[in-house]
Amino acid sequence: MTALLNIDNYRLDIPTFDGVLKVLDGIDIALEQGDTLGIVGESGCGKTVLARSIMGIGPRNARRVSGHIVFDSTALDELSEADWRRVRGVKISMIFQDPMTYLNPLLTIGRQLFDVITAHYRAQGKPAPAKTDRLARCVRLLEQVQIADTQRVLKSYPHQLSGGMRQRILIAMALAGEPKLLIADEPTTALDVTIQAEILKLLRGLVDRLGLTVVMISHDVGAIAALSRRVAVMYAGTVVEQGTAKSILTRPRHPYTRGLLAALPDIEGDAQPLEAIPGTIPNLINPPSGCRFHPRCPRATAICRQEKPETRSVGADHVVACHHAFD
Ligand SMILES: Nc1ncnc2c1ncn2[C@@H]1O[C@H](COP(=O)(O)OP(=O)(O)OP(=O)(O)O)[C@@H](O)[C@H]1O
Ligand SMILES: [Mg+2]
């Protein structure tokens, strides 16, 4: 069975005023249809750049150095802008951290949803159904994201709704093209904790009901664990460890993953000080040689400074890229 999404040795550079950022350094990720992948890692490690690359909306000046992103048997890197219009927002949709940025403050929710639905027909070269049918579709989409008072919401402007409500609406818009893959980039970070839990529950329900394939990005390991069957841990533009959420969270092999998990507050309430990972993420213009994590790693030796570690299997659906991975 071929994966729905296959990212193979993907390397991306971003030329900047100060030099070339080696922002993604050989990313390998495969995701089956209907599966859910969480991507975790510190701020600046390249999660958003990767997500946007899958959507074909990466930084404009970014340069692919090697590798491919293959989705549904199509090499996305080779698509023309015209071809992209049949993929982006249709087969692959994305939701973002701050819903307000992606809603027009001057138009009602109904108008915006209606326009998205109409645009989907146009993008696919299909005649749009009658206006009443498109309006009915707006209502169904809102119901799909568990909005009950659909008529009030359709007449509302974005500022009249709560942050959680706005995120539901963006999810509804993302679903309008019936995508196969939904990418959620920090979808709950801007929301308060109870609303976060509701949005995660909604996404979980959509995965189960619609069989959506989801890539969710978060630096909240709890949110990742609530939604994702699989987890990829990113550090400074590389995937250092990847596998089932169960194996990554219960038996992390990479020192960086261990550090991330140790930095979590203990829900059991033992009053232990948080163990943070010393240091900060490196400058990607001049990343450390060998393993990019070595300057911060408690287990680093000479080989870590010299050789980039190969990604190797350490269990059923569990790989790690480390010269001195934990057993
Ligand atoms: N358009 C751009 N031009 C130049 N550099 C960029 C651009 N977009 C991202 N970067 C750089 O690429 C690196 C990765 O950024 P990215 O936004 O992917 O991180 P992230 O993992 O999503 O972080 P966060 O958790 O804070 O969202 C950073 O060093 C960032 O400064
Ligand atoms: Mg980001």
Short mmCIF file of C-alpha atoms and ligand atoms in Angstrom, two decimals:
data_model
loop_
_atom_site.label_atom_id
_atom_site.label_comp_id
_atom_site.label_asym_id
_atom_site.label_seq_id
_atom_site.Cartn_x
_atom_site.Cartn_y
_atom_site.Cartn_z
CA MET A 1 0.00 0.00 0.00
CA THR A 2 1.47 3.35 -0.96
CA ALA A 3 1.18 6.16 1.54
CA LEU A 4 -1.15 9.09 0.87
CA LEU A 5 1.65 11.50 1.73
CA ASN A 6 5.28 10.69 1.10
CA ILE A 7 8.01 13.17 1.97
CA ASP A 8 11.31 11.81 0.82
CA ASN A 9 14.71 13.32 1.70
CA TYR A 10 13.21 16.80 1.41
CA ARG A 11 15.72 19.60 1.78
CA LEU A 12 14.84 23.25 1.59
CA ASP A 13 16.99 26.37 1.72
CA ILE A 14 15.80 29.92 2.27
CA PRO A 15 18.22 32.58 1.08
CA THR A 16 18.13 35.57 3.42
CA PHE A 17 20.02 38.81 3.74
CA ASP A 18 22.39 37.22 6.27
CA GLY A 19 23.00 33.97 4.40
CA VAL A 20 21.23 30.79 3.35
CA LEU A 21 19.01 29.19 5.99
CA LYS A 22 19.25 25.40 5.74
CA VAL A 23 15.75 25.18 7.07
CA LEU A 24 14.76 21.59 6.21
CA ASP A 25 17.55 19.03 6.11
CA GLY A 26 16.40 15.73 4.65
CA ILE A 27 12.88 15.19 5.94
CA ASP A 28 11.42 11.67 5.55
CA ILE A 29 7.77 11.22 6.47
CA ALA A 30 5.20 8.74 5.15
CA LEU A 31 1.56 8.92 6.16
CA GLU A 32 -1.16 6.41 5.23
CA GLN A 33 -4.66 7.47 4.33
CA GLY A 34 -6.83 7.89 7.44
CA ASP A 35 -3.82 8.15 9.73
CA THR A 36 -2.98 11.06 12.02
CA LEU A 37 0.50 12.47 12.49
CA GLY A 38 1.56 14.98 15.10
CA ILE A 39 4.68 17.05 14.52
CA VAL A 40 6.37 18.39 17.64
CA GLY A 41 9.47 20.44 18.23
CA GLU A 42 10.67 23.74 19.62
CA SER A 43 9.86 27.07 18.08
CA GLY A 44 11.87 27.70 14.91
CA CYS A 45 12.59 24.05 14.10
CA GLY A 46 10.79 24.24 10.73
CA LYS A 47 7.33 22.83 11.44
CA THR A 48 5.42 25.60 9.71
CA VAL A 49 7.82 25.74 6.76
CA LEU A 50 7.29 22.00 6.28
CA ALA A 51 3.49 22.27 6.57
CA ARG A 52 3.39 25.16 4.13
CA SER A 53 5.63 23.27 1.71
CA ILE A 54 3.06 20.45 1.65
CA MET A 55 0.39 23.05 0.81
CA GLY A 56 2.58 24.69 -1.84
CA ILE A 57 2.60 27.96 0.09
CA GLY A 58 6.13 27.82 1.44
CA PRO A 59 8.28 30.96 1.64
CA ARG A 60 8.34 32.49 -1.85
CA ASN A 61 12.11 32.56 -2.14
CA ALA A 62 12.61 29.04 -0.73
CA ARG A 63 14.65 26.66 -2.83
CA ARG A 64 14.20 22.90 -2.88
CA VAL A 65 17.65 21.35 -2.71
CA SER A 66 16.61 17.71 -2.92
CA GLY A 67 13.77 15.28 -2.41
CA HIS A 68 10.09 15.19 -3.17
CA ILE A 69 6.72 15.60 -1.58
CA VAL A 70 4.38 13.08 -3.17
CA PHE A 71 0.67 13.30 -2.35
CA ASP A 72 -1.89 10.85 -3.69
CA SER A 73 0.68 9.68 -6.30
CA THR A 74 1.33 13.25 -7.50
CA ALA A 75 4.73 14.92 -7.08
CA LEU A 76 3.68 18.26 -5.64
CA ASP A 77 7.01 19.91 -6.41
CA GLU A 78 6.31 19.56 -10.10
CA LEU A 79 2.83 21.07 -10.15
CA SER A 80 2.16 24.27 -12.07
CA GLU A 81 0.24 27.02 -10.29
CA ALA A 82 -2.82 26.04 -12.35
CA ASP A 83 -2.51 22.41 -11.18
CA TRP A 84 -2.08 23.59 -7.60
CA ARG A 85 -5.52 25.15 -7.72
CA ARG A 86 -6.99 21.66 -8.06
CA VAL A 87 -5.04 20.44 -5.03
CA ARG A 88 -4.69 23.28 -2.54
CA GLY A 89 -7.80 23.77 -0.46
CA VAL A 90 -9.43 20.92 -2.39
CA LYS A 91 -7.41 17.77 -1.72
CA ILE A 92 -5.19 19.33 0.93
CA SER A 93 -6.53 21.94 3.34
CA MET A 94 -4.91 23.78 6.16
CA ILE A 95 -6.03 25.51 9.33
CA PHE A 96 -3.87 27.98 11.17
CA GLN A 97 -3.14 29.21 14.65
CA ASP A 98 -4.93 32.53 14.40
CA PRO A 99 -8.33 32.19 12.73
CA MET A 100 -8.98 35.94 12.75
CA THR A 101 -6.15 36.49 10.26
CA TYR A 102 -7.84 34.24 7.73
CA LEU A 103 -11.35 35.63 8.00
CA ASN A 104 -12.41 38.85 6.34
CA PRO A 105 -13.62 41.21 9.11
CA LEU A 106 -15.92 43.05 6.69
CA LEU A 107 -17.97 40.10 5.47
CA THR A 108 -20.43 37.85 7.28
CA ILE A 109 -19.49 34.24 7.93
CA GLY A 110 -22.30 33.18 5.60
CA ARG A 111 -20.92 35.27 2.73
CA GLN A 112 -17.37 33.94 3.24
CA LEU A 113 -18.44 30.31 3.48
CA PHE A 114 -20.69 30.72 0.44
CA ASP A 115 -17.78 32.20 -1.53
CA VAL A 116 -15.47 29.35 -0.53
CA ILE A 117 -18.04 26.79 -1.68
CA THR A 118 -18.59 28.62 -4.98
CA ALA A 119 -14.83 28.91 -5.53
CA HIS A 120 -14.45 25.15 -5.12
CA TYR A 121 -16.83 24.45 -7.97
CA ARG A 122 -15.06 27.00 -10.11
CA ALA A 123 -11.61 25.55 -9.32
CA GLN A 124 -12.83 22.12 -10.39
CA GLY A 125 -14.39 23.51 -13.55
CA LYS A 126 -17.84 22.33 -12.45
CA PRO A 127 -21.02 24.43 -12.71
CA ALA A 128 -22.03 25.66 -9.25
CA PRO A 129 -25.38 24.29 -8.03
CA ALA A 130 -28.32 26.63 -7.34
CA LYS A 131 -27.86 29.28 -4.68
CA THR A 132 -30.28 27.54 -2.30
CA ASP A 133 -28.25 24.33 -2.57
CA ARG A 134 -25.04 26.20 -1.84
CA LEU A 135 -26.69 27.83 1.17
CA ALA A 136 -27.82 24.44 2.38
CA ARG A 137 -24.24 23.26 2.01
CA CYS A 138 -23.08 26.18 4.22
CA VAL A 139 -25.46 24.98 6.93
CA ARG A 140 -24.31 21.36 6.60
CA LEU A 141 -20.66 22.42 6.90
CA LEU A 142 -21.40 24.38 10.08
CA GLU A 143 -23.27 21.38 11.47
CA GLN A 144 -20.27 19.21 10.66
CA VAL A 145 -18.16 21.36 12.99
CA GLN A 146 -20.91 21.15 15.61
CA ILE A 147 -22.23 24.67 15.38
CA ALA A 148 -25.85 24.49 16.48
CA ASP A 149 -27.29 27.98 15.88
CA THR A 150 -26.26 28.00 12.24
CA GLN A 151 -28.60 30.83 11.14
CA ARG A 152 -27.24 33.27 13.71
CA VAL A 153 -23.64 32.33 12.91
CA LEU A 154 -24.13 32.71 9.16
CA LYS A 155 -25.35 36.28 9.73
CA SER A 156 -22.52 37.16 12.11
CA TYR A 157 -19.30 39.02 11.42
CA PRO A 158 -16.06 37.39 12.65
CA HIS A 159 -15.63 39.84 15.56
CA GLN A 160 -19.04 38.84 16.94
CA LEU A 161 -17.85 35.29 17.52
CA SER A 162 -15.50 33.74 20.06
CA GLY A 163 -12.03 32.45 19.14
CA GLY A 164 -13.19 28.85 19.41
CA MET A 165 -16.17 29.56 17.15
CA ARG A 166 -13.94 31.23 14.59
CA GLN A 167 -11.63 28.22 14.57
CA ARG A 168 -14.66 25.96 13.98
CA ILE A 169 -15.60 28.12 11.02
CA LEU A 170 -12.11 27.89 9.55
CA ILE A 171 -12.30 24.12 9.97
CA ALA A 172 -15.66 24.19 8.15
CA MET A 173 -14.07 26.19 5.33
CA ALA A 174 -11.16 23.76 5.19
CA LEU A 175 -13.67 20.91 4.83
CA ALA A 176 -15.64 22.61 2.05
CA GLY A 177 -13.57 21.01 -0.71
CA GLU A 178 -13.82 17.56 0.95
CA PRO A 179 -10.05 17.30 1.36
CA LYS A 180 -8.21 14.05 1.85
CA LEU A 181 -5.54 15.68 3.97
CA LEU A 182 -6.02 18.32 6.64
CA ILE A 183 -2.99 20.14 8.01
CA ALA A 184 -3.54 21.90 11.32
CA ASP A 185 -0.75 24.26 12.35
CA GLU A 186 -1.07 25.00 16.07
CA PRO A 187 -4.87 25.03 15.75
CA THR A 188 -5.50 25.46 19.47
CA THR A 189 -2.55 27.55 20.66
CA ALA A 190 -4.45 30.84 20.61
CA LEU A 191 -7.42 29.41 22.54
CA ASP A 192 -7.98 28.94 26.23
CA VAL A 193 -7.65 25.47 27.70
CA THR A 194 -11.30 24.37 27.76
CA ILE A 195 -11.89 25.57 24.20
CA GLN A 196 -8.67 23.84 23.15
CA ALA A 197 -10.06 20.57 24.42
CA GLU A 198 -13.32 21.10 22.50
CA ILE A 199 -11.52 21.82 19.23
CA LEU A 200 -9.34 18.74 19.68
CA LYS A 201 -12.46 16.68 20.34
CA LEU A 202 -14.04 18.08 17.19
CA LEU A 203 -10.97 17.22 15.10
CA ARG A 204 -10.88 13.75 16.63
CA GLY A 205 -14.54 13.28 15.65
CA LEU A 206 -13.87 14.44 12.09
CA VAL A 207 -11.00 11.96 11.78
CA ASP A 208 -13.29 9.15 12.92
CA ARG A 209 -16.36 10.17 10.92
CA LEU A 210 -14.83 11.43 7.67
CA GLY A 211 -11.73 9.25 7.62
CA LEU A 212 -9.62 12.39 7.23
CA THR A 213 -5.87 12.11 7.17
CA VAL A 214 -4.43 14.74 9.50
CA VAL A 215 -1.05 16.34 10.08
CA MET A 216 -1.19 18.33 13.28
CA ILE A 217 1.56 20.62 14.42
CA SER A 218 1.88 21.63 18.01
CA HIS A 219 4.46 22.21 20.67
CA ASP A 220 1.89 20.89 23.12
CA VAL A 221 2.68 17.21 23.45
CA GLY A 222 -0.64 16.69 25.26
CA ALA A 223 -2.58 18.02 22.26
CA ILE A 224 -0.55 15.80 19.95
CA ALA A 225 -1.21 12.74 22.06
CA ALA A 226 -4.96 13.49 22.12
CA LEU A 227 -5.24 13.47 18.33
CA SER A 228 -2.34 11.71 16.69
CA ARG A 229 -1.70 8.03 16.27
CA ARG A 230 1.81 8.77 15.04
CA VAL A 231 4.35 11.39 16.07
CA ALA A 232 7.35 12.97 14.34
CA VAL A 233 9.78 14.92 16.52
CA MET A 234 11.57 17.72 14.69
CA TYR A 235 14.76 19.44 15.71
CA ALA A 236 16.42 22.23 13.71
CA GLY A 237 15.05 21.15 10.34
CA THR A 238 15.44 17.41 10.85
CA VAL A 239 13.14 14.62 12.02
CA VAL A 240 15.05 13.07 14.92
CA GLU A 241 12.49 10.45 15.91
CA GLN A 242 9.26 9.13 14.48
CA GLY A 243 6.80 6.41 15.34
CA THR A 244 3.52 5.60 17.01
CA ALA A 245 2.52 8.12 19.67
CA LYS A 246 2.45 5.26 22.14
CA SER A 247 6.05 4.22 21.54
CA ILE A 248 7.40 7.79 21.27
CA LEU A 249 5.69 8.94 24.46
CA THR A 250 6.35 5.85 26.53
CA ARG A 251 9.75 4.79 25.14
CA PRO A 252 11.48 7.83 23.64
CA ARG A 253 14.88 6.89 22.21
CA HIS A 254 16.31 10.25 21.17
CA PRO A 255 17.89 12.47 23.86
CA TYR A 256 15.99 15.45 22.39
CA THR A 257 12.63 13.68 22.66
CA ARG A 258 13.48 12.73 26.22
CA GLY A 259 14.30 16.36 26.94
CA LEU A 260 11.02 17.57 25.43
CA LEU A 261 9.00 15.09 27.47
CA ALA A 262 10.94 15.84 30.65
CA ALA A 263 10.12 19.54 30.16
CA LEU A 264 6.39 18.77 30.44
CA PRO A 265 4.60 19.57 33.67
CA ASP A 266 3.76 16.36 35.50
CA ILE A 267 -0.02 15.94 35.51
CA GLU A 268 0.19 13.58 38.45
CA GLY A 269 1.12 16.64 40.48
CA ASP A 270 4.49 15.57 41.88
CA ALA A 271 6.09 18.90 42.59
CA GLN A 272 9.26 18.28 40.59
CA PRO A 273 11.10 21.15 38.93
CA LEU A 274 10.73 21.14 35.13
CA GLU A 275 13.79 19.83 33.43
CA ALA A 276 14.47 22.06 30.48
CA ILE A 277 16.80 21.29 27.61
CA PRO A 278 19.83 23.55 28.07
CA GLY A 279 20.66 25.98 25.27
CA THR A 280 18.61 27.11 22.32
CA ILE A 281 17.90 25.96 18.80
CA PRO A 282 20.93 26.67 16.54
CA ASN A 283 21.25 29.23 13.82
CA LEU A 284 20.18 27.46 10.63
CA ILE A 285 22.50 29.56 8.45
CA ASN A 286 25.45 27.79 10.03
CA PRO A 287 23.94 24.69 11.63
CA PRO A 288 26.14 22.45 13.79
CA SER A 289 28.07 19.78 11.87
CA GLY A 290 27.08 16.12 12.16
CA CYS A 291 24.01 15.80 14.35
CA ARG A 292 22.41 19.22 14.65
CA PHE A 293 21.48 18.48 18.26
CA HIS A 294 25.02 17.66 19.44
CA PRO A 295 25.85 21.03 21.10
CA ARG A 296 22.91 20.54 23.47
CA CYS A 297 23.07 16.81 23.86
CA PRO A 298 24.11 15.16 27.12
CA ARG A 299 25.21 12.03 25.23
CA ALA A 300 27.23 13.67 22.46
CA THR A 301 30.66 12.26 21.53
CA ALA A 302 33.14 12.92 18.70
CA ILE A 303 31.13 11.03 16.08
CA CYS A 304 28.08 13.26 16.74
CA ARG A 305 30.12 16.30 15.70
CA GLN A 306 31.35 14.57 12.55
CA GLU A 307 28.55 12.47 11.07
CA LYS A 308 24.89 13.10 10.56
CA PRO A 309 23.24 10.04 12.14
CA GLU A 310 21.34 7.67 9.86
CA THR A 311 17.69 7.11 10.63
CA ARG A 312 17.32 3.55 11.87
CA SER A 313 14.52 1.33 13.03
CA VAL A 314 14.29 0.63 16.75
CA GLY A 315 10.96 -1.16 16.81
CA ALA A 316 7.76 -1.72 14.88
CA ASP A 317 6.98 1.70 13.37
CA HIS A 318 9.61 3.52 15.42
CA VAL A 319 12.73 5.11 13.92
CA VAL A 320 15.39 7.32 15.43
CA ALA A 321 18.31 9.34 14.07
CA CYS A 322 20.92 9.25 16.82
CA HIS A 323 24.39 7.74 17.25
CA HIS A 324 23.68 7.06 20.92
CA ALA A 325 19.95 6.45 21.09
CA PHE A 326 18.64 5.08 24.37
CA ASP A 327 17.86 1.34 24.35
N1 LIG B 1 9.73 33.50 4.80
C1 LIG B 1 10.82 33.25 5.52
N2 LIG B 1 11.98 33.89 5.26
C2 LIG B 1 13.09 33.66 5.99
N3 LIG B 1 13.14 32.78 7.00
C3 LIG B 1 12.02 32.10 7.32
C4 LIG B 1 10.79 32.30 6.60
N4 LIG B 1 9.85 31.50 7.15
C5 LIG B 1 10.46 30.84 8.16
N5 LIG B 1 11.75 31.20 8.27
C6 LIG B 1 12.73 30.66 9.23
O1 LIG B 1 12.72 29.25 9.13
C7 LIG B 1 12.90 28.65 10.40
C8 LIG B 1 11.76 27.71 10.71
O2 LIG B 1 10.58 28.49 10.92
P1 LIG B 1 9.15 27.86 11.19
O3 LIG B 1 8.19 28.98 11.16
O4 LIG B 1 8.91 26.73 10.27
O5 LIG B 1 9.33 27.31 12.67
P2 LIG B 1 8.22 26.56 13.57
O6 LIG B 1 8.82 25.23 13.93
O7 LIG B 1 6.91 26.56 12.89
O8 LIG B 1 8.21 27.47 14.88
P3 LIG B 1 6.95 27.91 15.82
O9 LIG B 1 6.77 26.77 16.79
O10 LIG B 1 7.45 29.13 16.50
O11 LIG B 1 5.78 28.16 14.95
C9 LIG B 1 13.04 29.80 11.38
O12 LIG B 1 14.42 30.02 11.57
C10 LIG B 1 12.39 30.96 10.68
O13 LIG B 1 12.97 32.17 11.10
MG MG B 2 5.09 27.45 13.28
#
